[in-house]
C-alpha positions as a Python dict, from the first residue, in 0.01 Angstrom:
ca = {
    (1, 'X'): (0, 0, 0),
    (2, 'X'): (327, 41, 180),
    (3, 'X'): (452, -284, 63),
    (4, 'X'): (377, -179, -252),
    (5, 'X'): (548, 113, -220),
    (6, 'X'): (854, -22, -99),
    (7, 'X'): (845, -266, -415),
    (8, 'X'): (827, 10, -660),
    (9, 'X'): (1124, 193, -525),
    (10, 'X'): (1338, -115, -517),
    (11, 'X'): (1230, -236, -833),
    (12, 'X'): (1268, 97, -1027),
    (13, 'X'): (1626, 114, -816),
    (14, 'X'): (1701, -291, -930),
    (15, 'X'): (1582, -249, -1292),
    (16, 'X'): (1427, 79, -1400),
    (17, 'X'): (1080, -104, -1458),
    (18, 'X'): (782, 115, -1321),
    (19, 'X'): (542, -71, -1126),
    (20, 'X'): (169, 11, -1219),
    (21, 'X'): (-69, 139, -1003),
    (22, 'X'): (-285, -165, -1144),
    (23, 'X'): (-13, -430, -1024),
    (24, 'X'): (-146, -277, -669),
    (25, 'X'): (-501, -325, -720),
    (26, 'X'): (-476, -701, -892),
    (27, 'X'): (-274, -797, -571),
    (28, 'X'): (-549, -655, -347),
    (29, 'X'): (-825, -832, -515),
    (30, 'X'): (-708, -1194, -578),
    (31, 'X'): (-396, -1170, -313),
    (32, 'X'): (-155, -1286, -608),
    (33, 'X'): (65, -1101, -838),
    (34, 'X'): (336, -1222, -1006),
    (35, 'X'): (567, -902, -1006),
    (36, 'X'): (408, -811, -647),
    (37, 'X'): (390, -1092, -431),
    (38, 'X'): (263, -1413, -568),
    (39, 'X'): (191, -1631, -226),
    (40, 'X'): (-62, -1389, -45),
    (41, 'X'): (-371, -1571, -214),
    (42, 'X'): (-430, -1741, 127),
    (43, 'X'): (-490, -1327, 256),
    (44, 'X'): (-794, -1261, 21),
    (45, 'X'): (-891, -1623, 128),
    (46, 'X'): (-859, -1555, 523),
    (47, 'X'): (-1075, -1201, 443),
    (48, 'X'): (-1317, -1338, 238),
    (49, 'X'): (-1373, -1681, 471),
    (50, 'X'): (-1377, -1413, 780),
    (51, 'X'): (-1668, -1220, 617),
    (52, 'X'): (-1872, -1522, 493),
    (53, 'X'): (-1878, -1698, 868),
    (54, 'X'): (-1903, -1338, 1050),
    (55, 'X'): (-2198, -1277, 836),
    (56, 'X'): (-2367, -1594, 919),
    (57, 'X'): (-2313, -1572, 1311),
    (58, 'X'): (-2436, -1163, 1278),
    (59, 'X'): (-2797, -1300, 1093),
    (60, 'X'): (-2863, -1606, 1180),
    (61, 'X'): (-2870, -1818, 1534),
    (62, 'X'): (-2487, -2037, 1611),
    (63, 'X'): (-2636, -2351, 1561),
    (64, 'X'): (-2779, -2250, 1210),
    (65, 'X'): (-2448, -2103, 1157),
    (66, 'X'): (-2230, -2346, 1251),
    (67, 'X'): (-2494, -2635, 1028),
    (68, 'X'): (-2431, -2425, 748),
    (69, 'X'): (-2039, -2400, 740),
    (70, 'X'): (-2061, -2772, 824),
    (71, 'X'): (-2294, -2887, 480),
    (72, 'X'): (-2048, -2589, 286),
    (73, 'X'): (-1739, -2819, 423),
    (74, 'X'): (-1876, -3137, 283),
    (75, 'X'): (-1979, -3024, -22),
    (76, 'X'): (-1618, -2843, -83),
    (77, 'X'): (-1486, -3212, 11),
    (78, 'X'): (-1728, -3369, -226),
    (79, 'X'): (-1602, -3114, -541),
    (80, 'X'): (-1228, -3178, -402),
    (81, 'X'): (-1293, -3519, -461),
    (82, 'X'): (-1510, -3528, -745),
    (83, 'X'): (-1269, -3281, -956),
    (84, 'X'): (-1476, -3002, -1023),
    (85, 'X'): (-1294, -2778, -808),
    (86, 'X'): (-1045, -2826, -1018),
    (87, 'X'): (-1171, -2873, -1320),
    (88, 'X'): (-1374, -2561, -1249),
    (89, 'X'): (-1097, -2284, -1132),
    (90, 'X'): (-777, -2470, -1361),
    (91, 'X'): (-840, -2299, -1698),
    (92, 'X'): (-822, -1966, -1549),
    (93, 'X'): (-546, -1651, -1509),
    (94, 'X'): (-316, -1803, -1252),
    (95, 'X'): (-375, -1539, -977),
    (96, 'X'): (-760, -1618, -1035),
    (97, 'X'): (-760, -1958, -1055),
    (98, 'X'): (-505, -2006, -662),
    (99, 'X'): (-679, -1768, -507),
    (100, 'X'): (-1110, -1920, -580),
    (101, 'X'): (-955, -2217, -610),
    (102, 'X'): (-812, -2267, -279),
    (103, 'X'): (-1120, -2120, -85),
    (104, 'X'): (-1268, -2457, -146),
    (105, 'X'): (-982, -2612, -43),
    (106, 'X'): (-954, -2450, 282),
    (107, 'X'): (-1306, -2411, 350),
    (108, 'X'): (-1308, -2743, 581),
    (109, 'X'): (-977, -2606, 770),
    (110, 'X'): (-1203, -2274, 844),
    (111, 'X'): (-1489, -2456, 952),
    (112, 'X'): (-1285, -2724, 1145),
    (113, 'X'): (-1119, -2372, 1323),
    (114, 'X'): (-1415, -2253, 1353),
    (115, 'X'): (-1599, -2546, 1555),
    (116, 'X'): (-1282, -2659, 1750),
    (117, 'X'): (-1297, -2307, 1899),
    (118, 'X'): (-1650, -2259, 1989),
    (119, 'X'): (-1687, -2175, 2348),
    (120, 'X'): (-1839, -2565, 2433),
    (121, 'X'): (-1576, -2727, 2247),
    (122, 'X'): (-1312, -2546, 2382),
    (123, 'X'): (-1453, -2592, 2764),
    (124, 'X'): (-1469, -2932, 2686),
    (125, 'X'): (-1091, -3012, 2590),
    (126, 'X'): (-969, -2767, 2834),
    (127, 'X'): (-1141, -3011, 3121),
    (128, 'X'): (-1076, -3346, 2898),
    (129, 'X'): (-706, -3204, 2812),
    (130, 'X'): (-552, -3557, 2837),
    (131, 'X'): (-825, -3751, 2570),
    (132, 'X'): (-770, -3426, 2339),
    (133, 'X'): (-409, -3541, 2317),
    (134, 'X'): (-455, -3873, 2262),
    (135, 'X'): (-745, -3773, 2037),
    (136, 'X'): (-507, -3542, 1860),
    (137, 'X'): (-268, -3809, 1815),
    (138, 'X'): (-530, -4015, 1714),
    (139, 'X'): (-630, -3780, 1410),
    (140, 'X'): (-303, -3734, 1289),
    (141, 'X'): (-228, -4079, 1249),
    (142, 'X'): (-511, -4119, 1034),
    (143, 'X'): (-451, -3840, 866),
    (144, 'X'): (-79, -4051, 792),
    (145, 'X'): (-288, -4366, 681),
    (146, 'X'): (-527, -4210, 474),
    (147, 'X'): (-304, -3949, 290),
    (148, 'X'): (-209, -4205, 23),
    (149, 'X'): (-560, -4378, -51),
    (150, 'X'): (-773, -4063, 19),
    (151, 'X'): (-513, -3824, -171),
    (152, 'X'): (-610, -3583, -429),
    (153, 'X'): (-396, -3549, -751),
    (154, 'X'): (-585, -3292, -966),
    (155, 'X'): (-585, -2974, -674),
    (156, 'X'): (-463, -2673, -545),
    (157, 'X'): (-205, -2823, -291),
    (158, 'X'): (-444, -2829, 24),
    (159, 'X'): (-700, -3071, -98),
    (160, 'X'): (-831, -3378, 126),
    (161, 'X'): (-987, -3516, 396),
    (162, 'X'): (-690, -3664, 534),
    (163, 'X'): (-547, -3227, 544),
    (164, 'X'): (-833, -3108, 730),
    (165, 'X'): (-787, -3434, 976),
    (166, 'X'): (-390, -3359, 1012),
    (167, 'X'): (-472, -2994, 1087),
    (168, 'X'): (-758, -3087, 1344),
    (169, 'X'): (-529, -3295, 1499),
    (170, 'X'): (-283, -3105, 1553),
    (171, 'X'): (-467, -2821, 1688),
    (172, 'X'): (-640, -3051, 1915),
    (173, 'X'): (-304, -3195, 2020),
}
């Protein structure tokens, strides 16, 4: 709301045009407005990813949990892949379409987070440090190798296995 604010006093100072109460509320609910702030989609994605996971560790048992997010991943890699996340989300307003669009895309980069900082995991590399470098390095170059033949052309700029490998990698690095 502040930021809003802000951008309705130096846009009525800049050019007289009133911002609308309604340019507020379409930039809360898809995180993209083109007068407002256009690049915040990845905030309704972070809040809506948050609630999803925190739900599923509140009801059910970690292991459940963490199967779930797991099958979720694959199947957001399989309709990154297959072009039906695309397909699906493309035809729609462009605040719409970035903001549903991309929480398939980054679903595998929340779940990735998600396992990579579970309290066995991160025991784990903490006394293995030395093969979670090399393991890091590891990933990323195969993220390099496999950018070009496992690419996606048709997405929403964060599609791919060989993404969710570079970011895995470098986190484990």
């Amino acid at each position: 709301v502040a930021y809003y604010l802000l951008c309705f006093v130096l846009n009525l100072l800049d050019s007289g045009e009133i911002l609308s109460p309604f340019t507020l509320v379409w930039q809360l609910l898809t995180g993209s407005n083109e007068r407002l702030n256009p690049a915040m989609w990845f905030q309704t994605d972070l809040i809506l990813l948050t609630v999803i996971f925190s739900l599923l560790f509140a009801w059910l048992k970690p292991k459940l949990s963490y199967g779930i997010i797991l099958l979720v991943a694959a199947i957001c890699l399989i309709l990154q892949y297959g072009g039906m996340n695309y397909a699906l989300f493309e035809p729609l307003q462009t605040e719409i379409k970035y903001s549903l669009g991309r929480i398939v895309a980054v679903w595998p980069f929340a779940a990735a987070a998600v396992c990579l900082f579970s309290p066995k995991v991160l025991e784990n590399l903490k006394k293995h440090w030395v093969w979670g470098c090399l393991g890091g390095l590891l990933l990323g170059a195969v993220s390099f190798l496999l950018k070009k033949p496992c690419g996606i052309f048709d997405s929403f700029g964060y599609a791919g296995i060989h993404m969710t490998l570079g970011a895995v990698g470098m986190v484990t690095f």
